[in-house]
Amino acid sequence: MDEAQLRSLTPGVLAILVRRGADFAAAEDAVQDALLQAVRVWPADPPRDAKGWLVTVAWHRFLDATRADASRRRREDLVDEEPAPGPAPAADDTLHLYFLCAHPSLTPASAVALTLRAVGGLTTRQIAQAYLVPEATMAQRISRAKRTVSDVRFDQPGDVATVLRVLYLVFNEGYSGDVDLAAEAIRLTRQLAAAIDHPEAAGLLALMLLHHARRAARTTPDGSLVPLAEQDRRRWNTALIAEGVGILQTALARDRLGEFQAQAAIAALHADAPTAEETDWVQIVEWYDELTRLTDNPVVRLNRAVAVGEADGPRAGLAALAALDASLPRHTAVAAYLHERDGDLTTAARLYAEAAHKAPNRAERDHLTRQAARLNTRRRR
């Protein structure tokens, strides 16, 4: 069993321990210990029931830690029984665990960070990048969240909005980051949209499907990034696009607009354009205006500046960009693109090189480096 398969068992094992009475922080530590033990012993002696093995070992680790901790002796009667022998339940507990992590005792931001770390499989660095905060700040936030829930029972699920936010961030990291979690996020969002009557759940599912439909065209065989305007649209998944547009139209018809529906509408306009030149940028700017009204998110404003540059010209885009904090992720890359479109190749090449140093992953860094080299070559001719 490879690392990805092993990681996929973690949410179910963690959920079982929580349901058996383990507090969340101790259960997470116990599961991590069990995973390390699995890495050591499974190559020589693989179990017949991997999940059952992990549950049993994690439960023993939790019991050992509980008995060793005097401040938790009052819980020993609740956790003293061994798990029942035989295979662990086959039911998928992941979505249920997302709701449990969105506990009412936590702020939404803390609940999202804790869930991304404990269930989503993201590192503290990846979560910090998603929140636009230093890694040390995010580590403290996650530690505080663990302390907050260490003495509470997980019998009060959190709200839908927090779970949607977690799924959105997991998908984004899986779509553009180092860990492939996009398909898992879509699977869980499908479950959620089918289980509850919530237009934003439908909007998020539509958004994921529309973005995922373009995935095959986003990179070359060697892993290089392909910008949206240069993608081979014949490689887009038309079935996913049709499904996403249909789900979005149904959600919008309910006239309860939310940020995920607005983002999905922007993605649908990109998907609807036969070529990059035929993209309806004016309508995209209008949707970004709606999205800004709903969220006032600086990243939304950054993306809006790109759209303004396409709809009204690069200088209009640069004017919109000038109002934003230059420390925003990808701000320098956007400035480089707009300066190139405005004909200032010297400034654009310099900014592409600067942006490459700030890139969050290797594929983006390599792409920006190639852009800088391309412009420098043009300038020397």
mmCIF file of C-alpha atoms in Angstrom:
data_model
loop_
_atom_site.group_PDB
_atom_site.id
_atom_site.type_symbol
_atom_site.label_atom_id
_atom_site.label_comp_id
_atom_site.label_asym_id
_atom_site.label_seq_id
_atom_site.Cartn_x
_atom_site.Cartn_y
_atom_site.Cartn_z
ATOM 1 C CA MET A 1 0.000 0.000 0.000
ATOM 2 C CA ASP A 2 1.521 3.326 -1.054
ATOM 3 C CA GLU A 3 1.530 6.580 0.931
ATOM 4 C CA ALA A 4 -1.548 8.018 -0.800
ATOM 5 C CA GLN A 5 -3.598 4.881 -0.081
ATOM 6 C CA LEU A 6 -2.425 4.875 3.513
ATOM 7 C CA ARG A 7 -3.372 8.559 3.907
ATOM 8 C CA SER A 8 -6.830 7.858 2.490
ATOM 9 C CA LEU A 9 -7.593 5.590 5.453
ATOM 10 C CA THR A 10 -6.809 8.304 8.018
ATOM 11 C CA PRO A 11 -10.197 10.128 8.142
ATOM 12 C CA GLY A 12 -12.165 6.939 8.700
ATOM 13 C CA VAL A 13 -9.827 5.708 11.445
ATOM 14 C CA LEU A 14 -9.868 9.117 13.135
ATOM 15 C CA ALA A 15 -13.670 9.242 13.004
ATOM 16 C CA ILE A 16 -13.946 5.809 14.635
ATOM 17 C CA LEU A 17 -11.688 6.849 17.520
ATOM 18 C CA VAL A 18 -13.662 10.062 18.051
ATOM 19 C CA ARG A 19 -16.954 8.170 18.096
ATOM 20 C CA ARG A 20 -15.533 5.747 20.665
ATOM 21 C CA GLY A 21 -14.872 8.617 23.053
ATOM 22 C CA ALA A 22 -11.385 9.863 22.197
ATOM 23 C CA ASP A 23 -10.868 13.616 22.292
ATOM 24 C CA PHE A 24 -9.828 14.947 18.918
ATOM 25 C CA ALA A 25 -6.251 16.070 19.630
ATOM 26 C CA ALA A 26 -5.287 12.795 21.337
ATOM 27 C CA ALA A 27 -7.020 10.751 18.622
ATOM 28 C CA GLU A 28 -5.073 12.568 15.914
ATOM 29 C CA ASP A 29 -1.781 11.868 17.718
ATOM 30 C CA ALA A 30 -2.715 8.202 18.128
ATOM 31 C CA VAL A 31 -3.576 7.824 14.438
ATOM 32 C CA GLN A 32 -0.294 9.436 13.412
ATOM 33 C CA ASP A 33 1.577 6.974 15.650
ATOM 34 C CA ALA A 34 -0.326 4.088 14.049
ATOM 35 C CA LEU A 35 0.555 5.337 10.566
ATOM 36 C CA LEU A 36 4.242 5.487 11.478
ATOM 37 C CA GLN A 37 4.028 1.954 12.850
ATOM 38 C CA ALA A 38 2.357 0.827 9.607
ATOM 39 C CA VAL A 39 5.181 2.277 7.522
ATOM 40 C CA ARG A 40 7.661 0.305 9.614
ATOM 41 C CA VAL A 41 5.974 -3.110 9.736
ATOM 42 C CA TRP A 42 3.670 -3.423 6.729
ATOM 43 C CA PRO A 43 6.368 -3.943 4.057
ATOM 44 C CA ALA A 44 7.411 -7.173 5.819
ATOM 45 C CA ASP A 45 4.031 -8.201 7.265
ATOM 46 C CA PRO A 46 1.057 -6.529 5.505
ATOM 47 C CA PRO A 47 -2.284 -6.946 7.338
ATOM 48 C CA ARG A 48 -5.326 -8.513 5.702
ATOM 49 C CA ASP A 49 -7.542 -5.679 6.989
ATOM 50 C CA ALA A 50 -5.535 -2.439 6.777
ATOM 51 C CA LYS A 51 -8.172 -0.169 8.291
ATOM 52 C CA GLY A 52 -8.971 -2.591 11.109
ATOM 53 C CA TRP A 53 -5.252 -2.867 11.911
ATOM 54 C CA LEU A 54 -4.915 0.930 12.068
ATOM 55 C CA VAL A 55 -7.997 1.265 14.293
ATOM 56 C CA THR A 56 -6.687 -1.351 16.740
ATOM 57 C CA VAL A 57 -3.153 0.079 16.913
ATOM 58 C CA ALA A 58 -4.372 3.684 17.150
ATOM 59 C CA TRP A 59 -6.824 2.729 19.869
ATOM 60 C CA HIS A 60 -4.043 1.056 21.890
ATOM 61 C CA ARG A 61 -1.882 4.163 21.474
ATOM 62 C CA PHE A 62 -4.739 6.370 22.617
ATOM 63 C CA LEU A 63 -5.353 4.183 25.682
ATOM 64 C CA ASP A 64 -1.654 4.223 26.571
ATOM 65 C CA ALA A 65 -1.496 8.012 26.280
ATOM 66 C CA THR A 66 -4.692 8.445 28.298
ATOM 67 C CA ARG A 67 -3.532 6.234 31.130
ATOM 68 C CA ALA A 68 -0.168 8.047 31.221
ATOM 69 C CA ASP A 69 -1.816 11.439 31.523
ATOM 70 C CA ALA A 70 -3.037 12.055 35.051
ATOM 71 C CA SER A 71 -5.199 15.007 34.018
ATOM 72 C CA ARG A 72 -7.264 12.689 31.822
ATOM 73 C CA ARG A 73 -7.780 9.817 34.246
ATOM 74 C CA ARG A 74 -11.437 10.767 34.577
ATOM 75 C CA ARG A 75 -11.949 9.607 30.983
ATOM 76 C CA GLU A 76 -10.450 6.130 31.471
ATOM 77 C CA ASP A 77 -13.795 4.455 32.109
ATOM 78 C CA LEU A 78 -15.080 5.812 28.795
ATOM 79 C CA VAL A 79 -12.236 4.433 26.713
ATOM 80 C CA ASP A 80 -11.310 1.209 28.517
ATOM 81 C CA GLU A 81 -12.972 -1.237 26.119
ATOM 82 C CA GLU A 82 -11.128 -2.671 23.151
ATOM 83 C CA PRO A 83 -12.573 -2.205 19.672
ATOM 84 C CA ALA A 84 -14.701 -5.129 18.546
ATOM 85 C CA PRO A 85 -12.702 -7.796 16.682
ATOM 86 C CA GLY A 86 -13.055 -8.155 12.941
ATOM 87 C CA PRO A 87 -12.917 -5.694 10.048
ATOM 88 C CA ALA A 88 -13.590 -2.026 10.704
ATOM 89 C CA PRO A 89 -16.833 -0.542 9.291
ATOM 90 C CA ALA A 90 -16.607 0.130 5.571
ATOM 91 C CA ALA A 91 -18.718 3.311 5.679
ATOM 92 C CA ASP A 92 -17.029 6.522 4.583
ATOM 93 C CA ASP A 93 -16.797 8.795 7.633
ATOM 94 C CA THR A 94 -14.845 11.616 6.018
ATOM 95 C CA LEU A 95 -17.667 14.105 5.435
ATOM 96 C CA HIS A 96 -19.077 13.384 8.895
ATOM 97 C CA LEU A 97 -15.655 14.130 10.356
ATOM 98 C CA TYR A 98 -15.513 17.446 8.478
ATOM 99 C CA PHE A 99 -18.698 18.489 10.258
ATOM 100 C CA LEU A 100 -17.385 17.351 13.621
ATOM 101 C CA CYS A 101 -14.218 19.389 13.164
ATOM 102 C CA ALA A 102 -16.341 22.480 12.446
ATOM 103 C CA HIS A 103 -17.257 22.441 16.146
ATOM 104 C CA PRO A 104 -19.310 25.335 17.595
ATOM 105 C CA SER A 105 -16.582 25.937 20.198
ATOM 106 C CA LEU A 106 -14.204 27.029 17.416
ATOM 107 C CA THR A 107 -14.255 30.147 15.305
ATOM 108 C CA PRO A 108 -14.863 29.386 11.603
ATOM 109 C CA ALA A 109 -11.252 30.265 10.736
ATOM 110 C CA SER A 110 -9.865 27.948 13.425
ATOM 111 C CA ALA A 111 -12.254 25.149 12.451
ATOM 112 C CA VAL A 112 -11.163 25.380 8.827
ATOM 113 C CA ALA A 113 -7.461 25.361 9.728
ATOM 114 C CA LEU A 114 -7.851 22.397 12.086
ATOM 115 C CA THR A 115 -9.830 20.367 9.562
ATOM 116 C CA LEU A 116 -7.422 21.060 6.727
ATOM 117 C CA ARG A 117 -4.544 19.881 8.916
ATOM 118 C CA ALA A 118 -6.161 16.880 10.597
ATOM 119 C CA VAL A 119 -8.505 15.566 7.908
ATOM 120 C CA GLY A 120 -7.571 17.241 4.639
ATOM 121 C CA GLY A 121 -3.948 16.166 4.797
ATOM 122 C CA LEU A 122 -2.495 19.639 4.132
ATOM 123 C CA THR A 123 0.681 20.837 5.794
ATOM 124 C CA THR A 124 0.774 23.900 8.019
ATOM 125 C CA ARG A 125 2.725 25.698 5.280
ATOM 126 C CA GLN A 126 0.042 24.974 2.666
ATOM 127 C CA ILE A 127 -2.729 26.165 4.981
ATOM 128 C CA ALA A 128 -0.798 29.337 5.788
ATOM 129 C CA GLN A 129 -0.426 30.061 2.071
ATOM 130 C CA ALA A 130 -4.174 29.610 1.571
ATOM 131 C CA TYR A 131 -4.882 32.085 4.384
ATOM 132 C CA LEU A 132 -2.150 34.546 3.352
ATOM 133 C CA VAL A 133 -0.504 34.444 6.801
ATOM 134 C CA PRO A 134 2.980 33.410 8.016
ATOM 135 C CA GLU A 135 3.470 29.702 8.705
ATOM 136 C CA ALA A 136 4.264 30.371 12.379
ATOM 137 C CA THR A 137 0.976 32.234 12.797
ATOM 138 C CA MET A 138 -0.960 29.346 11.309
ATOM 139 C CA ALA A 139 0.874 26.815 13.500
ATOM 140 C CA GLN A 140 -0.202 28.771 16.581
ATOM 141 C CA ARG A 141 -3.784 28.945 15.325
ATOM 142 C CA ILE A 142 -3.944 25.192 14.797
ATOM 143 C CA SER A 143 -2.391 24.523 18.222
ATOM 144 C CA ARG A 144 -4.966 26.780 19.899
ATOM 145 C CA ALA A 145 -7.768 25.005 18.037
ATOM 146 C CA LYS A 146 -6.504 21.628 19.256
ATOM 147 C CA ARG A 147 -6.377 22.892 22.831
ATOM 148 C CA THR A 148 -9.887 24.299 22.534
ATOM 149 C CA VAL A 149 -11.418 21.002 21.435
ATOM 150 C CA SER A 150 -9.304 18.773 23.682
ATOM 151 C CA ASP A 151 -11.913 18.852 26.461
ATOM 152 C CA VAL A 152 -15.147 18.885 24.445
ATOM 153 C CA ARG A 153 -17.319 16.078 23.173
ATOM 154 C CA PHE A 154 -17.846 15.951 19.416
ATOM 155 C CA ASP A 155 -21.614 15.635 19.523
ATOM 156 C CA GLN A 156 -22.436 19.058 18.019
ATOM 157 C CA PRO A 157 -21.614 19.262 14.304
ATOM 158 C CA GLY A 158 -20.542 22.606 12.918
ATOM 159 C CA ASP A 159 -22.295 24.658 10.277
ATOM 160 C CA VAL A 160 -22.448 24.081 6.542
ATOM 161 C CA ALA A 161 -20.622 27.314 5.661
ATOM 162 C CA THR A 162 -17.479 26.223 7.495
ATOM 163 C CA VAL A 163 -17.504 22.779 5.868
ATOM 164 C CA LEU A 164 -17.940 24.364 2.434
ATOM 165 C CA ARG A 165 -14.972 26.626 3.109
ATOM 166 C CA VAL A 166 -12.826 23.626 4.049
ATOM 167 C CA LEU A 167 -13.822 21.690 0.930
ATOM 168 C CA TYR A 168 -13.094 24.745 -1.222
ATOM 169 C CA LEU A 169 -9.596 25.128 0.200
ATOM 170 C CA VAL A 170 -8.863 21.411 -0.058
ATOM 171 C CA PHE A 171 -9.882 21.496 -3.726
ATOM 172 C CA ASN A 172 -7.745 24.560 -4.419
ATOM 173 C CA GLU A 173 -4.686 22.925 -2.876
ATOM 174 C CA GLY A 174 -5.342 19.715 -4.764
ATOM 175 C CA TYR A 175 -5.865 21.622 -8.016
ATOM 176 C CA SER A 176 -2.812 23.846 -7.905
ATOM 177 C CA GLY A 177 -0.558 22.704 -5.062
ATOM 178 C CA ASP A 178 1.731 19.859 -4.113
ATOM 179 C CA VAL A 179 -0.886 17.364 -2.908
ATOM 180 C CA ASP A 180 -3.527 15.888 -5.225
ATOM 181 C CA LEU A 181 -6.760 16.294 -3.264
ATOM 182 C CA ALA A 182 -9.045 17.720 -5.951
ATOM 183 C CA ALA A 183 -10.876 14.489 -6.784
ATOM 184 C CA GLU A 184 -11.473 13.772 -3.090
ATOM 185 C CA ALA A 185 -12.883 17.275 -2.553
ATOM 186 C CA ILE A 186 -15.258 16.802 -5.489
ATOM 187 C CA ARG A 187 -16.381 13.435 -4.138
ATOM 188 C CA LEU A 188 -17.189 14.874 -0.719
ATOM 189 C CA THR A 189 -18.902 17.948 -2.179
ATOM 190 C CA ARG A 190 -21.097 15.670 -4.314
ATOM 191 C CA GLN A 191 -22.134 13.869 -1.140
ATOM 192 C CA LEU A 192 -22.877 17.129 0.618
ATOM 193 C CA ALA A 193 -24.844 18.649 -2.274
ATOM 194 C CA ALA A 194 -26.932 15.475 -2.510
ATOM 195 C CA ALA A 195 -27.585 15.401 1.239
ATOM 196 C CA ILE A 196 -28.632 19.017 1.875
ATOM 197 C CA ASP A 197 -30.721 21.618 0.061
ATOM 198 C CA HIS A 198 -28.197 24.473 -0.049
ATOM 199 C CA PRO A 199 -27.512 26.626 -3.137
ATOM 200 C CA GLU A 200 -23.928 27.292 -2.107
ATOM 201 C CA ALA A 201 -23.224 23.557 -1.848
ATOM 202 C CA ALA A 202 -24.461 23.286 -5.428
ATOM 203 C CA GLY A 203 -22.459 26.370 -6.394
ATOM 204 C CA LEU A 204 -19.277 24.910 -4.939
ATOM 205 C CA LEU A 205 -19.818 21.605 -6.742
ATOM 206 C CA ALA A 206 -20.381 23.448 -10.033
ATOM 207 C CA LEU A 207 -17.218 25.503 -9.479
ATOM 208 C CA MET A 208 -15.133 22.395 -8.807
ATOM 209 C CA LEU A 209 -16.472 20.564 -11.855
ATOM 210 C CA LEU A 210 -15.853 23.521 -14.168
ATOM 211 C CA HIS A 211 -12.271 23.925 -12.969
ATOM 212 C CA HIS A 212 -11.590 20.191 -12.966
ATOM 213 C CA ALA A 213 -12.852 19.963 -16.549
ATOM 214 C CA ARG A 214 -9.806 21.960 -17.682
ATOM 215 C CA ARG A 215 -7.271 19.985 -15.706
ATOM 216 C CA ALA A 216 -5.932 17.804 -18.526
ATOM 217 C CA ALA A 217 -5.028 20.910 -20.526
ATOM 218 C CA ARG A 218 -3.343 22.792 -17.677
ATOM 219 C CA THR A 219 0.052 21.096 -17.992
ATOM 220 C CA THR A 220 2.298 19.622 -20.661
ATOM 221 C CA PRO A 221 3.539 16.014 -20.443
ATOM 222 C CA ASP A 222 6.671 17.234 -18.634
ATOM 223 C CA GLY A 223 4.570 19.054 -16.006
ATOM 224 C CA SER A 224 4.961 22.598 -17.336
ATOM 225 C CA LEU A 225 2.052 24.963 -16.734
ATOM 226 C CA VAL A 226 -0.101 26.020 -19.696
ATOM 227 C CA PRO A 227 -1.875 29.375 -19.164
ATOM 228 C CA LEU A 228 -5.643 29.427 -19.744
ATOM 229 C CA ALA A 229 -5.321 31.443 -22.959
ATOM 230 C CA GLU A 230 -2.917 28.884 -24.452
ATOM 231 C CA GLN A 231 -4.736 25.699 -23.436
ATOM 232 C CA ASP A 232 -5.980 23.245 -26.055
ATOM 233 C CA ARG A 233 -9.706 23.529 -25.411
ATOM 234 C CA ARG A 234 -10.323 20.269 -27.231
ATOM 235 C CA ARG A 235 -8.826 18.593 -24.163
ATOM 236 C CA TRP A 236 -11.393 20.115 -21.810
ATOM 237 C CA ASN A 237 -13.896 17.618 -20.415
ATOM 238 C CA THR A 238 -17.173 18.708 -22.019
ATOM 239 C CA ALA A 239 -19.244 16.303 -19.907
ATOM 240 C CA LEU A 240 -17.974 17.891 -16.686
ATOM 241 C CA ILE A 241 -18.556 21.370 -18.142
ATOM 242 C CA ALA A 242 -22.145 20.514 -19.071
ATOM 243 C CA GLU A 243 -22.776 19.044 -15.636
ATOM 244 C CA GLY A 244 -21.259 22.037 -13.876
ATOM 245 C CA VAL A 245 -23.229 24.561 -15.946
ATOM 246 C CA GLY A 246 -26.462 22.660 -15.335
ATOM 247 C CA ILE A 247 -25.908 22.577 -11.573
ATOM 248 C CA LEU A 248 -24.995 26.276 -11.584
ATOM 249 C CA GLN A 249 -28.081 27.320 -13.539
ATOM 250 C CA THR A 250 -30.329 25.481 -11.098
ATOM 251 C CA ALA A 251 -28.621 27.139 -8.127
ATOM 252 C CA LEU A 252 -28.737 30.649 -9.650
ATOM 253 C CA ALA A 253 -32.448 30.248 -10.415
ATOM 254 C CA ARG A 254 -33.104 30.161 -6.669
ATOM 255 C CA ASP A 255 -31.921 33.795 -6.413
ATOM 256 C CA ARG A 256 -29.797 33.206 -3.310
ATOM 257 C CA LEU A 257 -26.442 34.265 -4.693
ATOM 258 C CA GLY A 258 -23.301 33.357 -2.786
ATOM 259 C CA GLU A 259 -19.578 33.540 -3.467
ATOM 260 C CA PHE A 260 -19.240 30.000 -4.808
ATOM 261 C CA GLN A 261 -22.048 30.535 -7.304
ATOM 262 C CA ALA A 262 -20.401 33.781 -8.440
ATOM 263 C CA GLN A 263 -17.042 32.054 -8.881
ATOM 264 C CA ALA A 264 -18.729 29.231 -10.781
ATOM 265 C CA ALA A 265 -20.377 31.790 -13.089
ATOM 266 C CA ILE A 266 -16.925 33.193 -13.930
ATOM 267 C CA ALA A 267 -15.599 29.684 -14.601
ATOM 268 C CA ALA A 268 -18.627 28.966 -16.801
ATOM 269 C CA LEU A 269 -17.933 32.047 -18.933
ATOM 270 C CA HIS A 270 -14.381 30.837 -19.510
ATOM 271 C CA ALA A 271 -15.660 27.345 -20.359
ATOM 272 C CA ASP A 272 -18.250 28.745 -22.762
ATOM 273 C CA ALA A 273 -15.722 30.661 -24.897
ATOM 274 C CA PRO A 274 -14.665 28.696 -28.018
ATOM 275 C CA THR A 275 -11.334 30.563 -27.989
ATOM 276 C CA ALA A 276 -9.511 32.793 -25.537
ATOM 277 C CA GLU A 277 -10.153 35.798 -27.809
ATOM 278 C CA GLU A 278 -13.908 35.213 -27.632
ATOM 279 C CA THR A 279 -14.049 35.275 -23.821
ATOM 280 C CA ASP A 280 -16.730 37.656 -22.516
ATOM 281 C CA TRP A 281 -14.417 39.660 -20.263
ATOM 282 C CA VAL A 282 -16.949 42.455 -19.725
ATOM 283 C CA GLN A 283 -19.379 40.020 -18.128
ATOM 284 C CA ILE A 284 -16.552 38.427 -16.153
ATOM 285 C CA VAL A 285 -15.680 41.836 -14.671
ATOM 286 C CA GLU A 286 -19.342 42.227 -13.681
ATOM 287 C CA TRP A 287 -19.260 38.889 -11.883
ATOM 288 C CA TYR A 288 -16.030 39.903 -10.140
ATOM 289 C CA ASP A 289 -17.818 43.049 -8.988
ATOM 290 C CA GLU A 290 -20.545 40.827 -7.479
ATOM 291 C CA LEU A 291 -17.907 38.606 -5.893
ATOM 292 C CA THR A 292 -16.106 41.609 -4.418
ATOM 293 C CA ARG A 293 -19.378 42.808 -2.936
ATOM 294 C CA LEU A 294 -19.946 39.392 -1.369
ATOM 295 C CA THR A 295 -16.450 38.783 0.008
ATOM 296 C CA ASP A 296 -14.214 41.891 -0.236
ATOM 297 C CA ASN A 297 -11.374 39.389 -0.613
ATOM 298 C CA PRO A 298 -8.008 40.820 -1.776
ATOM 299 C CA VAL A 299 -7.361 37.797 -4.007
ATOM 300 C CA VAL A 300 -10.715 38.415 -5.713
ATOM 301 C CA ARG A 301 -9.664 42.019 -6.328
ATOM 302 C CA LEU A 302 -6.374 40.788 -7.776
ATOM 303 C CA ASN A 303 -8.186 38.496 -10.215
ATOM 304 C CA ARG A 304 -10.565 41.340 -11.041
ATOM 305 C CA ALA A 305 -7.578 43.504 -12.045
ATOM 306 C CA VAL A 306 -6.618 40.849 -14.611
ATOM 307 C CA ALA A 307 -10.169 40.791 -15.965
ATOM 308 C CA VAL A 308 -10.267 44.598 -16.153
ATOM 309 C CA GLY A 309 -7.000 44.494 -18.069
ATOM 310 C CA GLU A 310 -8.590 42.162 -20.607
ATOM 311 C CA ALA A 311 -11.888 44.029 -20.855
ATOM 312 C CA ASP A 312 -10.645 47.650 -20.782
ATOM 313 C CA GLY A 313 -6.971 47.403 -21.665
ATOM 314 C CA PRO A 314 -3.761 46.760 -19.694
ATOM 315 C CA ARG A 315 -3.461 50.283 -18.311
ATOM 316 C CA ALA A 316 -6.910 50.013 -16.759
ATOM 317 C CA GLY A 317 -5.801 46.696 -15.264
ATOM 318 C CA LEU A 318 -2.618 48.269 -13.884
ATOM 319 C CA ALA A 319 -4.677 51.085 -12.347
ATOM 320 C CA ALA A 320 -6.873 48.522 -10.592
ATOM 321 C CA LEU A 321 -3.762 46.628 -9.482
ATOM 322 C CA ALA A 322 -2.171 49.770 -8.035
ATOM 323 C CA ALA A 323 -4.895 49.935 -5.386
ATOM 324 C CA LEU A 324 -3.916 46.528 -3.982
ATOM 325 C CA ASP A 325 -1.237 45.436 -1.516
ATOM 326 C CA ALA A 326 1.886 44.506 -3.468
ATOM 327 C CA SER A 327 2.629 41.693 -0.995
ATOM 328 C CA LEU A 328 -0.383 39.696 -2.178
ATOM 329 C CA PRO A 329 0.547 36.282 -3.605
ATOM 330 C CA ARG A 330 0.874 36.459 -7.405
ATOM 331 C CA HIS A 331 0.597 40.273 -7.388
ATOM 332 C CA THR A 332 4.012 40.536 -9.055
ATOM 333 C CA ALA A 333 3.083 37.944 -11.689
ATOM 334 C CA VAL A 334 -0.093 39.844 -12.543
ATOM 335 C CA ALA A 335 1.860 43.101 -12.800
ATOM 336 C CA ALA A 336 4.333 41.399 -15.141
ATOM 337 C CA TYR A 337 1.543 40.137 -17.397
ATOM 338 C CA LEU A 338 -0.174 43.528 -17.591
ATOM 339 C CA HIS A 339 3.100 45.361 -18.298
ATOM 340 C CA GLU A 340 3.849 42.886 -21.082
ATOM 341 C CA ARG A 341 0.439 43.506 -22.635
ATOM 342 C CA ASP A 342 1.126 47.243 -22.382
ATOM 343 C CA GLY A 343 4.369 46.797 -24.347
ATOM 344 C CA ASP A 344 6.823 47.450 -21.487
ATOM 345 C CA LEU A 345 8.931 44.323 -21.987
ATOM 346 C CA THR A 346 11.822 45.456 -19.772
ATOM 347 C CA THR A 347 9.620 45.932 -16.715
ATOM 348 C CA ALA A 348 7.646 42.791 -17.493
ATOM 349 C CA ALA A 349 10.780 40.616 -17.726
ATOM 350 C CA ARG A 350 12.073 41.953 -14.420
ATOM 351 C CA LEU A 351 8.746 41.345 -12.702
ATOM 352 C CA TYR A 352 8.414 37.824 -14.110
ATOM 353 C CA ALA A 353 11.828 37.010 -12.635
ATOM 354 C CA GLU A 354 10.796 38.485 -9.263
ATOM 355 C CA ALA A 355 7.534 36.556 -9.337
ATOM 356 C CA ALA A 356 9.399 33.299 -10.025
ATOM 357 C CA HIS A 357 11.290 33.688 -6.742
ATOM 358 C CA LYS A 358 7.977 34.067 -4.877
ATOM 359 C CA ALA A 359 6.138 31.218 -6.615
ATOM 360 C CA PRO A 360 4.433 28.733 -4.243
ATOM 361 C CA ASN A 361 5.311 25.635 -6.284
ATOM 362 C CA ARG A 362 7.890 24.436 -8.771
ATOM 363 C CA ALA A 363 5.574 24.330 -11.806
ATOM 364 C CA GLU A 364 4.607 27.973 -11.360
ATOM 365 C CA ARG A 365 8.201 28.993 -10.680
ATOM 366 C CA ASP A 366 9.415 27.297 -13.850
ATOM 367 C CA HIS A 367 6.628 28.892 -15.898
ATOM 368 C CA LEU A 368 7.438 32.402 -14.674
ATOM 369 C CA THR A 369 11.154 31.844 -15.248
ATOM 370 C CA ARG A 370 10.424 30.840 -18.847
ATOM 371 C CA GLN A 371 8.287 33.956 -19.304
ATOM 372 C CA ALA A 372 11.141 36.168 -18.129
ATOM 373 C CA ALA A 373 13.607 34.377 -20.423
ATOM 374 C CA ARG A 374 11.230 34.691 -23.371
ATOM 375 C CA LEU A 375 10.933 38.463 -22.960
ATOM 376 C CA ASN A 376 14.659 38.911 -22.427
ATOM 377 C CA THR A 377 15.289 37.035 -25.677
ATOM 378 C CA ARG A 378 12.789 39.274 -27.524
ATOM 379 C CA ARG A 379 14.459 42.410 -26.150
ATOM 380 C CA ARG A 380 17.903 41.319 -27.369
ATOM 381 C CA ARG A 381 16.747 40.792 -30.954
#
